[in-house]
Amino acid sequence: MSTAIFYHAGCPVCLGAEQMVADAIDRSKYQVEVVGLK
């Protein structure tokens, strides 16, 4: 299994994008790691 890392700064646009990526990615192939840059 590969890891998909999503970096964000915590702004509303980043949080929305994080949710879209989380919904779109195939979780049977990728482990999602979210990294907040704040």
Coordinates of C-alpha atoms in Angstrom, one line a residue:
M1 CA 0.0 0.0 0.0
S2 CA 1.3 3.5 -0.9
T3 CA 0.9 6.6 1.2
A4 CA -0.7 9.7 -0.2
I5 CA 0.3 12.8 1.8
F6 CA -1.9 15.9 1.7
Y7 CA -0.2 19.1 3.0
H8 CA -2.4 22.1 4.0
A9 CA -2.3 25.3 5.9
G10 CA -5.7 25.1 7.5
C11 CA -7.4 27.7 5.4
P12 CA -11.0 27.0 4.2
V13 CA -9.8 26.3 0.6
C14 CA -7.3 23.7 1.8
L15 CA -9.8 22.0 4.1
G16 CA -12.3 21.8 1.2
A17 CA -9.6 20.4 -1.1
E18 CA -8.6 17.9 1.6
Q19 CA -12.1 16.6 1.8
M20 CA -12.3 16.3 -2.0
V21 CA -9.1 14.3 -2.2
A22 CA -10.1 12.1 0.7
D23 CA -13.4 11.3 -1.1
A24 CA -11.8 10.7 -4.5
I25 CA -8.8 8.6 -3.5
D26 CA -8.9 4.8 -3.6
R27 CA -8.4 3.9 0.1
S28 CA -7.8 0.2 -0.8
K29 CA -4.6 1.3 -2.6
Y30 CA -3.5 4.4 -0.6
Q31 CA -3.2 5.3 3.0
V32 CA -4.0 9.0 3.4
E33 CA -1.8 11.1 5.7
V34 CA -2.8 14.7 6.3
V35 CA -0.1 17.1 7.4
G36 CA -1.2 20.5 8.8
L37 CA 1.5 23.2 8.2
K38 CA 0.2 25.5 11.0

